[in-house]
Coordinates of C-alpha atoms and ligand atoms in Angstrom, one line a residue:
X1 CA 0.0 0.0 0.0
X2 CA 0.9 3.4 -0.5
X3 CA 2.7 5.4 2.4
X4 CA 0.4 8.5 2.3
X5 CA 1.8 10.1 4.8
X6 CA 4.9 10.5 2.6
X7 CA 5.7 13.8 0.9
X8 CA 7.5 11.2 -2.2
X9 CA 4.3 10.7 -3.0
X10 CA 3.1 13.9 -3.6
X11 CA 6.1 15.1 -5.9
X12 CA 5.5 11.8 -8.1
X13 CA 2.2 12.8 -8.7
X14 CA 3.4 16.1 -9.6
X15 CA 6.2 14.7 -12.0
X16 CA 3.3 12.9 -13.5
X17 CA 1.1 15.8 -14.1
X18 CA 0.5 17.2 -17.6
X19 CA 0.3 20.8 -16.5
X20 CA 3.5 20.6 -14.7
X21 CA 5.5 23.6 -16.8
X22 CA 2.2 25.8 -16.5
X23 CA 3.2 27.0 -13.1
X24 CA 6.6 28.7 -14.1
X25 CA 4.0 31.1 -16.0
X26 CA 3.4 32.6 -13.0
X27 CA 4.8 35.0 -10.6
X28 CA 4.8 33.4 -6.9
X29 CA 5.9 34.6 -3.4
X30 CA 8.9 31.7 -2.6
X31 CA 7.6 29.6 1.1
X32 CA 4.4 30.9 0.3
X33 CA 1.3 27.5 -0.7
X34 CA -1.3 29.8 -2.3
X35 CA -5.0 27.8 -2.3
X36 CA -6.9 31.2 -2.8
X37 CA -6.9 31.7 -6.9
X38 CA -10.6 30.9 -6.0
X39 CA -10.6 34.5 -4.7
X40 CA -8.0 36.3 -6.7
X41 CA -6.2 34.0 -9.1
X42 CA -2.2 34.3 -9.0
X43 CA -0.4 36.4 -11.4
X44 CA 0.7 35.5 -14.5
X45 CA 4.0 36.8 -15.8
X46 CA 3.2 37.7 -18.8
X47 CA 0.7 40.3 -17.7
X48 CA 3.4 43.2 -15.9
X49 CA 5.1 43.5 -19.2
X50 CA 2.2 44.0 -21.0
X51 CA 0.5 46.5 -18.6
X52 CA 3.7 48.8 -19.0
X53 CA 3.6 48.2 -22.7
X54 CA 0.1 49.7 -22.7
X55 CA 0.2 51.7 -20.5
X56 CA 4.0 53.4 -22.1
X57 CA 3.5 52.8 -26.1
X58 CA 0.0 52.9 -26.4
X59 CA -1.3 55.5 -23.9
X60 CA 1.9 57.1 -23.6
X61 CA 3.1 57.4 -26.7
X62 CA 0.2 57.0 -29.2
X63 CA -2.4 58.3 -27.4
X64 CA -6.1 58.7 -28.4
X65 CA -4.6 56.8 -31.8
X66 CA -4.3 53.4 -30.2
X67 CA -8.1 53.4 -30.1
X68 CA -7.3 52.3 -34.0
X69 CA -3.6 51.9 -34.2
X70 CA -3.6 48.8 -31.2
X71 CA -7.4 48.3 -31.7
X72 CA -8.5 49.6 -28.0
X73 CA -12.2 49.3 -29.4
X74 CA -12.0 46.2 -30.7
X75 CA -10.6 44.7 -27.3
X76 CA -13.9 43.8 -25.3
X77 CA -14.7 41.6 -28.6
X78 CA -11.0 40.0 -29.0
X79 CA -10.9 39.0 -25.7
X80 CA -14.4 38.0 -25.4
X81 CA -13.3 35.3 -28.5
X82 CA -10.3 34.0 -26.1
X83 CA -12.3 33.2 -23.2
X84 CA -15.2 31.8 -25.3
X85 CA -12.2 29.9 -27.2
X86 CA -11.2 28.7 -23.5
X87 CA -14.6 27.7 -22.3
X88 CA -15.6 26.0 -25.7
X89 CA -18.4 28.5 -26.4
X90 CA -18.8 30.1 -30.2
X91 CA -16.8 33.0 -31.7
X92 CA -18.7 36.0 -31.2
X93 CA -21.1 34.7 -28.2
X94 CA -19.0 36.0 -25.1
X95 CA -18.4 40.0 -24.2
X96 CA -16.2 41.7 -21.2
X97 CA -17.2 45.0 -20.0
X98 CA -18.4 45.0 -16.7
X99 CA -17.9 43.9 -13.2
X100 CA -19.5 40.6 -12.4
X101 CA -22.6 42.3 -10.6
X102 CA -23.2 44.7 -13.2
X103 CA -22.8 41.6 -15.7
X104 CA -25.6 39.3 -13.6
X105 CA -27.6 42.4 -13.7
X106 CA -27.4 43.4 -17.4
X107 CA -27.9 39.7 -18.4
X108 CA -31.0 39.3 -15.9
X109 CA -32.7 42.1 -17.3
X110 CA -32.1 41.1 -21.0
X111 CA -33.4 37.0 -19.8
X112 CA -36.4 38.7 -18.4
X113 CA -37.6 41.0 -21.1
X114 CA -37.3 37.8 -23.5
X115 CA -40.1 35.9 -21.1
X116 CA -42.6 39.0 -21.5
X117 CA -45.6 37.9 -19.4
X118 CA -43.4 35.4 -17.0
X119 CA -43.1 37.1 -13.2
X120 CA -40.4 34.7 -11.6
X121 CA -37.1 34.6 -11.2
X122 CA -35.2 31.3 -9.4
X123 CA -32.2 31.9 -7.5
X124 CA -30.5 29.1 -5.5
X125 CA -30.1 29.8 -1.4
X126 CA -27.2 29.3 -1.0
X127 CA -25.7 31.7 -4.4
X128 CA -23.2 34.3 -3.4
X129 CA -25.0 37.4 -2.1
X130 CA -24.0 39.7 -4.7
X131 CA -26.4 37.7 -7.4
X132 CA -29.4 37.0 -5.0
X133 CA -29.4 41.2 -4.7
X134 CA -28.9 41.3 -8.4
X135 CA -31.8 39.5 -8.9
X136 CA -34.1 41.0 -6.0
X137 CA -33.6 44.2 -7.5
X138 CA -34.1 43.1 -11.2
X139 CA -37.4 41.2 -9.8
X140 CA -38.3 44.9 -8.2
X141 CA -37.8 46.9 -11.4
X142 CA -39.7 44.5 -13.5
X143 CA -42.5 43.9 -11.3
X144 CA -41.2 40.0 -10.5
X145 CA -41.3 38.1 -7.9
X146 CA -37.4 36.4 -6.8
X147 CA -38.2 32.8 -5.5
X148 CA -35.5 30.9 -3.6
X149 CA -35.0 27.4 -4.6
X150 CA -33.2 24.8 -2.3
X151 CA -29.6 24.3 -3.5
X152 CA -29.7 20.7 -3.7
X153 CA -33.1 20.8 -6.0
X154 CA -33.2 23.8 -8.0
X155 CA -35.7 21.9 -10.2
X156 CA -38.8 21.8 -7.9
X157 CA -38.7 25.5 -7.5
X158 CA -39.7 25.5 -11.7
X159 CA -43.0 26.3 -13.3
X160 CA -44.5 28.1 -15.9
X161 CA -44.3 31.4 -14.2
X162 CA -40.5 31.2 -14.1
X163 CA -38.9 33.7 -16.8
X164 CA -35.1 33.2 -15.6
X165 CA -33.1 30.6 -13.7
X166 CA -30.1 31.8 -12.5
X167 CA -27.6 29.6 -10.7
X168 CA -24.2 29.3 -9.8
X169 CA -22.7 26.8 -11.7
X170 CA -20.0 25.7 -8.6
X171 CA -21.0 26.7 -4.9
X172 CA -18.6 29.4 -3.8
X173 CA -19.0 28.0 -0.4
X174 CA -19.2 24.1 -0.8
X175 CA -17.8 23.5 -3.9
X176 CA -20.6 22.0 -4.9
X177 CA -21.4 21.7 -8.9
X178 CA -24.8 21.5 -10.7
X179 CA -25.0 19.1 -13.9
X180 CA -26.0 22.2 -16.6
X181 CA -27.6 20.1 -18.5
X182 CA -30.2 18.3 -16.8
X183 CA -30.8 21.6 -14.7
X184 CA -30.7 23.7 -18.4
X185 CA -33.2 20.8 -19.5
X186 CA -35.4 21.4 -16.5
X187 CA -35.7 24.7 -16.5
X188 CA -36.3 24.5 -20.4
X189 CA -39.1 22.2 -19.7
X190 CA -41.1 24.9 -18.4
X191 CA -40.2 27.3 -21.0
X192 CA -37.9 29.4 -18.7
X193 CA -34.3 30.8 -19.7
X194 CA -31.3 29.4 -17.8
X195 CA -28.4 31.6 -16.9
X196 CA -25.1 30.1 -15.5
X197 CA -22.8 32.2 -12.8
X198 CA -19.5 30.4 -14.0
X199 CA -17.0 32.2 -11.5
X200 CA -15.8 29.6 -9.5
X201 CA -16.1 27.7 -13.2
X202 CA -14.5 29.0 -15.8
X203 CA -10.7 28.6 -16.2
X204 CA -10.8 25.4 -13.7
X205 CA -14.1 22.9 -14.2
X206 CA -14.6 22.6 -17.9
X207 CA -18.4 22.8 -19.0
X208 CA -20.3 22.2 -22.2
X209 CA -22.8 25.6 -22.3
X210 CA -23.5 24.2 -25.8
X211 CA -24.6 21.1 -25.7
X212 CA -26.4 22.2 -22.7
X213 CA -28.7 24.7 -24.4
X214 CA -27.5 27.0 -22.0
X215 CA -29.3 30.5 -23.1
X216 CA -26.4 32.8 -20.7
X217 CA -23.7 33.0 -18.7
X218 CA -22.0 35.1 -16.6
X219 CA -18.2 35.0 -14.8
X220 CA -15.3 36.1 -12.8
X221 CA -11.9 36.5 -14.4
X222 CA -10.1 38.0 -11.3
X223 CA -10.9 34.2 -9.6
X224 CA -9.3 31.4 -11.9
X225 CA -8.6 33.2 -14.9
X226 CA -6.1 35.1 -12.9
X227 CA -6.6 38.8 -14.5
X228 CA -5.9 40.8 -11.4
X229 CA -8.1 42.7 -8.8
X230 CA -11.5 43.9 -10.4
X231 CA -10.6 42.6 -13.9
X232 CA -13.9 42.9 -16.0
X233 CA -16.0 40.0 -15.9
X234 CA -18.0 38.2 -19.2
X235 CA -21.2 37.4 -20.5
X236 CA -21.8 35.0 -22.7
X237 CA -25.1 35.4 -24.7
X238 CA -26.5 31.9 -27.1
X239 CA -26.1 33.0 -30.5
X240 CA -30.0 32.7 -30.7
X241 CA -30.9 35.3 -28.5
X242 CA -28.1 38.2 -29.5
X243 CA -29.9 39.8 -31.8
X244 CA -33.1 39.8 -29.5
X245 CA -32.0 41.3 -26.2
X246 CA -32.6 44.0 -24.8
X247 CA -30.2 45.1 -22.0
X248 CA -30.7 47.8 -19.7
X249 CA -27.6 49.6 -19.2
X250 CA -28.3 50.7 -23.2
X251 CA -24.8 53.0 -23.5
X252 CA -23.6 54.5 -26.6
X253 CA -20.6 52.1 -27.5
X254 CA -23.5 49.4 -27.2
X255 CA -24.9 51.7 -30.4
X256 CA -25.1 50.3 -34.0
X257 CA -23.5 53.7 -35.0
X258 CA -22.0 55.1 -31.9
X259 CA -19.4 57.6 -33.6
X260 CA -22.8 58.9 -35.1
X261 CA -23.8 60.5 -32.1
X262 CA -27.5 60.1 -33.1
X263 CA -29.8 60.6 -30.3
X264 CA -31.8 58.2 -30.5
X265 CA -30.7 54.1 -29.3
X266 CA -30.4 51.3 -31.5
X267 CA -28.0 48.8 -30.8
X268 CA -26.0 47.1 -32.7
X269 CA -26.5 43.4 -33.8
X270 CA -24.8 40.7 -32.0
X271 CA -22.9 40.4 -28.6
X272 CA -21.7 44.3 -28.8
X273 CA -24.8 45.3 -27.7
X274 CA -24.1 44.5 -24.3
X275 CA -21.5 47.0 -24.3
X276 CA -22.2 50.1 -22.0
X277 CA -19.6 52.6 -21.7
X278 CA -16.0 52.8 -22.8
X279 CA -13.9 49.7 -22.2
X280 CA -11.7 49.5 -19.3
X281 CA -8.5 49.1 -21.2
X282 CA -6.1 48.2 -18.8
X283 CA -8.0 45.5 -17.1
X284 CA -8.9 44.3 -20.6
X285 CA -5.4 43.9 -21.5
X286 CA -4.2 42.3 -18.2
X287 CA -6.7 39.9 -19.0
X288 CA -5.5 39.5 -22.8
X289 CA -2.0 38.6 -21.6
X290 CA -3.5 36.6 -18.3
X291 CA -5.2 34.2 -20.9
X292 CA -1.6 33.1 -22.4
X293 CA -1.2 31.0 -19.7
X294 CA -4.6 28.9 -21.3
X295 CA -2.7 27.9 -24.6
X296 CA -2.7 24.7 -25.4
X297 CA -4.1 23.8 -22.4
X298 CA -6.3 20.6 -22.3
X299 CA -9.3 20.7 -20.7
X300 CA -9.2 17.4 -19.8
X301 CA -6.0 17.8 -18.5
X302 CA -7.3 20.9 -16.3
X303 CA -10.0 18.6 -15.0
X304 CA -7.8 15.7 -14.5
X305 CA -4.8 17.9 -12.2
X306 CA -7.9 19.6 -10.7
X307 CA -9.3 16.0 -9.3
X308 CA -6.5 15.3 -8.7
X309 CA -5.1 18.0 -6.5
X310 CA -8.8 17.6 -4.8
X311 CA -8.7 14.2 -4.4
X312 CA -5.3 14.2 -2.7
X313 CA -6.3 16.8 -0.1
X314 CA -9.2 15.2 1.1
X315 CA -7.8 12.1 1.4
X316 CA -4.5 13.4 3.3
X317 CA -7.2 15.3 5.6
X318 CA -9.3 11.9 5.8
X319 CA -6.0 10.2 7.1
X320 CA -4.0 12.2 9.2
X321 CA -6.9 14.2 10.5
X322 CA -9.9 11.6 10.9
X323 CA -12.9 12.9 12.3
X324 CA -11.4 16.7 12.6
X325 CA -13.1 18.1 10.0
X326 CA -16.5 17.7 8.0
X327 CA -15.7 18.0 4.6
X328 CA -18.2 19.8 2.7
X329 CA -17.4 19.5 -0.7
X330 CA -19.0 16.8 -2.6
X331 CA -17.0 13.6 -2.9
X332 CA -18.6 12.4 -5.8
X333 CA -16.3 14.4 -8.9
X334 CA -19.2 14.6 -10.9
X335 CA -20.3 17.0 -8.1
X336 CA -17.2 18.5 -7.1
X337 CA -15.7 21.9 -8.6
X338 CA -12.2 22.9 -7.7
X339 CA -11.8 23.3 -4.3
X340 CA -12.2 22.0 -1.2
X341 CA -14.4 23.1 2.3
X342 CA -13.8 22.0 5.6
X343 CA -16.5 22.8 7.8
X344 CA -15.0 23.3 11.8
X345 CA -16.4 25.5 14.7
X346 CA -13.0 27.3 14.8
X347 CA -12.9 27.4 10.9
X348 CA -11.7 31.4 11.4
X349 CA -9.3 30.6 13.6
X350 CA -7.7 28.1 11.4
X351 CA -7.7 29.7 8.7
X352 CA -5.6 32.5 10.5
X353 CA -3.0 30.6 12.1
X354 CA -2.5 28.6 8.1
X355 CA -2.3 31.9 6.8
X356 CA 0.0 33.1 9.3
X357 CA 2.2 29.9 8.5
X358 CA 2.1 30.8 4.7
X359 CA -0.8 28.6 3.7
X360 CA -3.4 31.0 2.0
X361 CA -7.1 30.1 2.2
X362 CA -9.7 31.8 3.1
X363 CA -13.1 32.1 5.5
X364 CA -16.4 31.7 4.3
X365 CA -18.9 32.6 7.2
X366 CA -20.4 31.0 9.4
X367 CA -17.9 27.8 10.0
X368 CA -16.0 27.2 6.5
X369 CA -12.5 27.1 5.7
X370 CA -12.0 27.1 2.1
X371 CA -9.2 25.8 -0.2
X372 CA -8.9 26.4 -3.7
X373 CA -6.8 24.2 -6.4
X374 CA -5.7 26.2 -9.3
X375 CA -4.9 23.5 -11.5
X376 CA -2.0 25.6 -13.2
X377 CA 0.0 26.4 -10.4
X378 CA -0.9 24.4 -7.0
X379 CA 0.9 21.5 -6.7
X380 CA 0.5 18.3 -5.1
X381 CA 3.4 18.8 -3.2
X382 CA 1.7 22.4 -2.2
X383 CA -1.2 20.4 -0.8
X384 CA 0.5 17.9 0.9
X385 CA 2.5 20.9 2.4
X386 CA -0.8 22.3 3.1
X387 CA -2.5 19.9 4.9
X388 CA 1.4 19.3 7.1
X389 CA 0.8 23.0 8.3
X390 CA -3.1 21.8 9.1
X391 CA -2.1 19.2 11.3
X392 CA 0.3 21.1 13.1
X393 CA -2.5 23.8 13.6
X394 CA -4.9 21.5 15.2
X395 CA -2.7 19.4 17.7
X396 CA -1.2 22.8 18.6
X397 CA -4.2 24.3 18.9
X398 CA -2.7 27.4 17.5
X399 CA -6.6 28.4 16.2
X400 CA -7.0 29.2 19.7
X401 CA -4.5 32.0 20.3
X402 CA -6.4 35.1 20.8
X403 CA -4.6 36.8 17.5
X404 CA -6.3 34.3 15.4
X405 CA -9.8 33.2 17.2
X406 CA -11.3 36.6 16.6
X407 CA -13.2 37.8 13.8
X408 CA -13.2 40.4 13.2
X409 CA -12.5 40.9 9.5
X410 CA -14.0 38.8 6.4
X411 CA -11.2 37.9 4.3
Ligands
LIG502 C1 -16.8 36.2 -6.9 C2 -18.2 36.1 -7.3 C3 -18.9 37.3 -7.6 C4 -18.2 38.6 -7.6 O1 -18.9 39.7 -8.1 P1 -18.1 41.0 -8.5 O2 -19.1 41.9 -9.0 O3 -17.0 40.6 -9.4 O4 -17.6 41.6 -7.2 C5 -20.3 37.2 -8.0 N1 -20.9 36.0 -8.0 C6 -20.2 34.8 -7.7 C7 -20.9 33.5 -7.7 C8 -18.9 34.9 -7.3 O5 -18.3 33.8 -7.0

């Protein structure tokens, strides 16, 4: 049998791994095992020298010309083909703009308007707040109604009243993952329009929008598509709907014309209508150069290391801390996204005395610490590194020292 309690181990696995050059793409603290690219993805190296490029050549030196001369309009659109590229979706279906909010709350409006006559809208309980008040405040303006479904079966909270489902596609809490297609099929069923929140998703859990019908999506690329602080999230919009919505935040670079000036709104066909104001360059370009480290990337492979990596942590925790922890996060890898939750009374407290030993996770309220496996740059030996410092944690008790057990900050 397998010593698991060896650290040999954990390097073969790594030797073994197809993704094993991807992490030298990136720019890591030495001593430091980062499981938080759940929250803000690491950086890639690529993306300082192309910041100063911009931000020297084209703002600097060309000025208002590199709206042309380096295509600055054109960037939502070019970027918006790499990350549908990445996440296997159609040339022309995805757009990046907005923040993630503003992106659930474009896309919620546009769902609604297509299901005129239709006065629900289904959000999961346990979805991260920021969509739940997206949606509350879309179901306001529209004169909707929001009903909660329960996480485990979205499905019974669908009738024919529902315009819009909109779930998250992996739990940001548990870890948790929906099948899109049989929950895309359900809410079909009833005629409703399905939207997927795919930011604990995209760039770490491959899924198949397409052959799941999926009518729109929504997601993060700050979390595992590693484009810095704030990057600009996307949407991504069925090809059969584009030229039908109807979005609310209707700004002139959404406009069929918009050098025109005309005064009145007509927006132009396909996925640019989603566009609002002026692009946020910067963050788009970070997020150009961010996606380099993608190339040639199997998904398969990305799902394989991901399991992997998953599978390896839970069963070092299983062994060397039985009974410790409850571990949240489904088991089953059908059902499983990319990272791992241990639920524990002192969850805050542990966190802070791994973090304090150089083992990033993070807090999830009430009782969660959370772990996430970027499969391009954590490790196996990272985890079992990890899970050494989570040991030493709980027979020292060190959750219990007064600079740790407080909370009082979310991280
Ligand atoms: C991270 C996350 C967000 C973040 O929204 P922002 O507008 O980018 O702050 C929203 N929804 C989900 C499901 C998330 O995981």
């Amino acid at each position: 049998m397998t010593d698991l309690s060896a650290r040999s181990r954990a390097l073969e696995l790594d030797a073994g791994s197809p993704l094993r050059e991807r992490r030298d793409l990136f720019s890591l603290p030495a001593g430091t095992v980062y499981l938080d690219g759940n929250s803000l993805g690491a950086l890639p190296r690529a993306v300082p020298e192309r910041i100063s490029r911009v931000v020297a050549e084209e703002w600097g030196r060309d000025l208002i010309a590199s709206w042309n001369t380096a295509d600055w309009i054109g960037l939502p659109r070019r970027v918006g083909d790499r990350v549908a590229e990445l996440l296997g979706l159609p040339e022309g279906s995805v757009w990046v703009s907005d923040s993630t909010s503003v992106s659930l709350f474009k896309t919620m409006v546009a769902a609604c308007r297509l299901r005129p006559g239709r006065d629900v809208i289904v959000v999961e309980s346990g979805t991260f707040p920021t969509d739940g008040y997206m949606a509350a405040s879309v179901a306001r303006m529209l004169d909707m109604e929001l009903r909660w479904a329960d996480s485990g079966q979205p499905e019974e909270a669908f009738d024919d009243r529902v315009a819009l489902a909109c779930l998250t596609h992996v739990d940001f809490r548990t870890g948790a993952m929906f099948d899109a297609a049989a929950v895309t099929a359900a809410a079909h069923a009833v005629g409703a329009l399905m939207l997927w929140d795919l930011c604990h998703t995209a760039g770490a859990v491959p899924v198949d929008l397409v052959a799941a019908d999926a009518d729109f999506a929504v997601g993060c690329t700050y979390k595992y598509l590693n484009a810095g602080p704030g990057s600009p999230a996307f949407m991504y919009v069925a090809p059969r709907h584009q030229d039908a919505i109807d979005q609310p935040l209707s700004g002139w670079m959404g406009h069929a014309r918009p050098f025109d000036m005309e005064l009145a709104y007509e927006p132009v066909k396909g996925i640019g209508r989603l566009a609002s104001g002026t692009p946020p360059i910067l963050a788009l370009s970070a997020l150009d150069a961010a996606l380099d480290v993608f190339e040639g990337v199997d998904p398969a492979d990305l799902r394989a290391t991901s399991l992997s990596l998953t599978d390896y942590f839970i069963e070092l925790v299983d062994v060397r801390l039985p009974g410790v922890f409850e571990v949240v996060t489904p088991r089953d890898h059908e059902r499983r996204g990319s990272q791992v939750s241990l639920r524990h009374e002192q969850a805050y407290g542990v966190v802070q005395a791994l973090i304090a030993r150089r083992v990033v996770g993070d807090f999830r309220t009430p009782d969660v610490a959370r772990f996430g496996f970027a499969p391009l740059y954590v490790t196996h030996a990272d985890v079992y590194d990890a899970v050494d410092h989570l040991v030493a944690v709980m027979e020292d008790r060190e959750y219990e020292r007064p600079e740790y057990a407080t909370r009082n900050r979310v991280t």
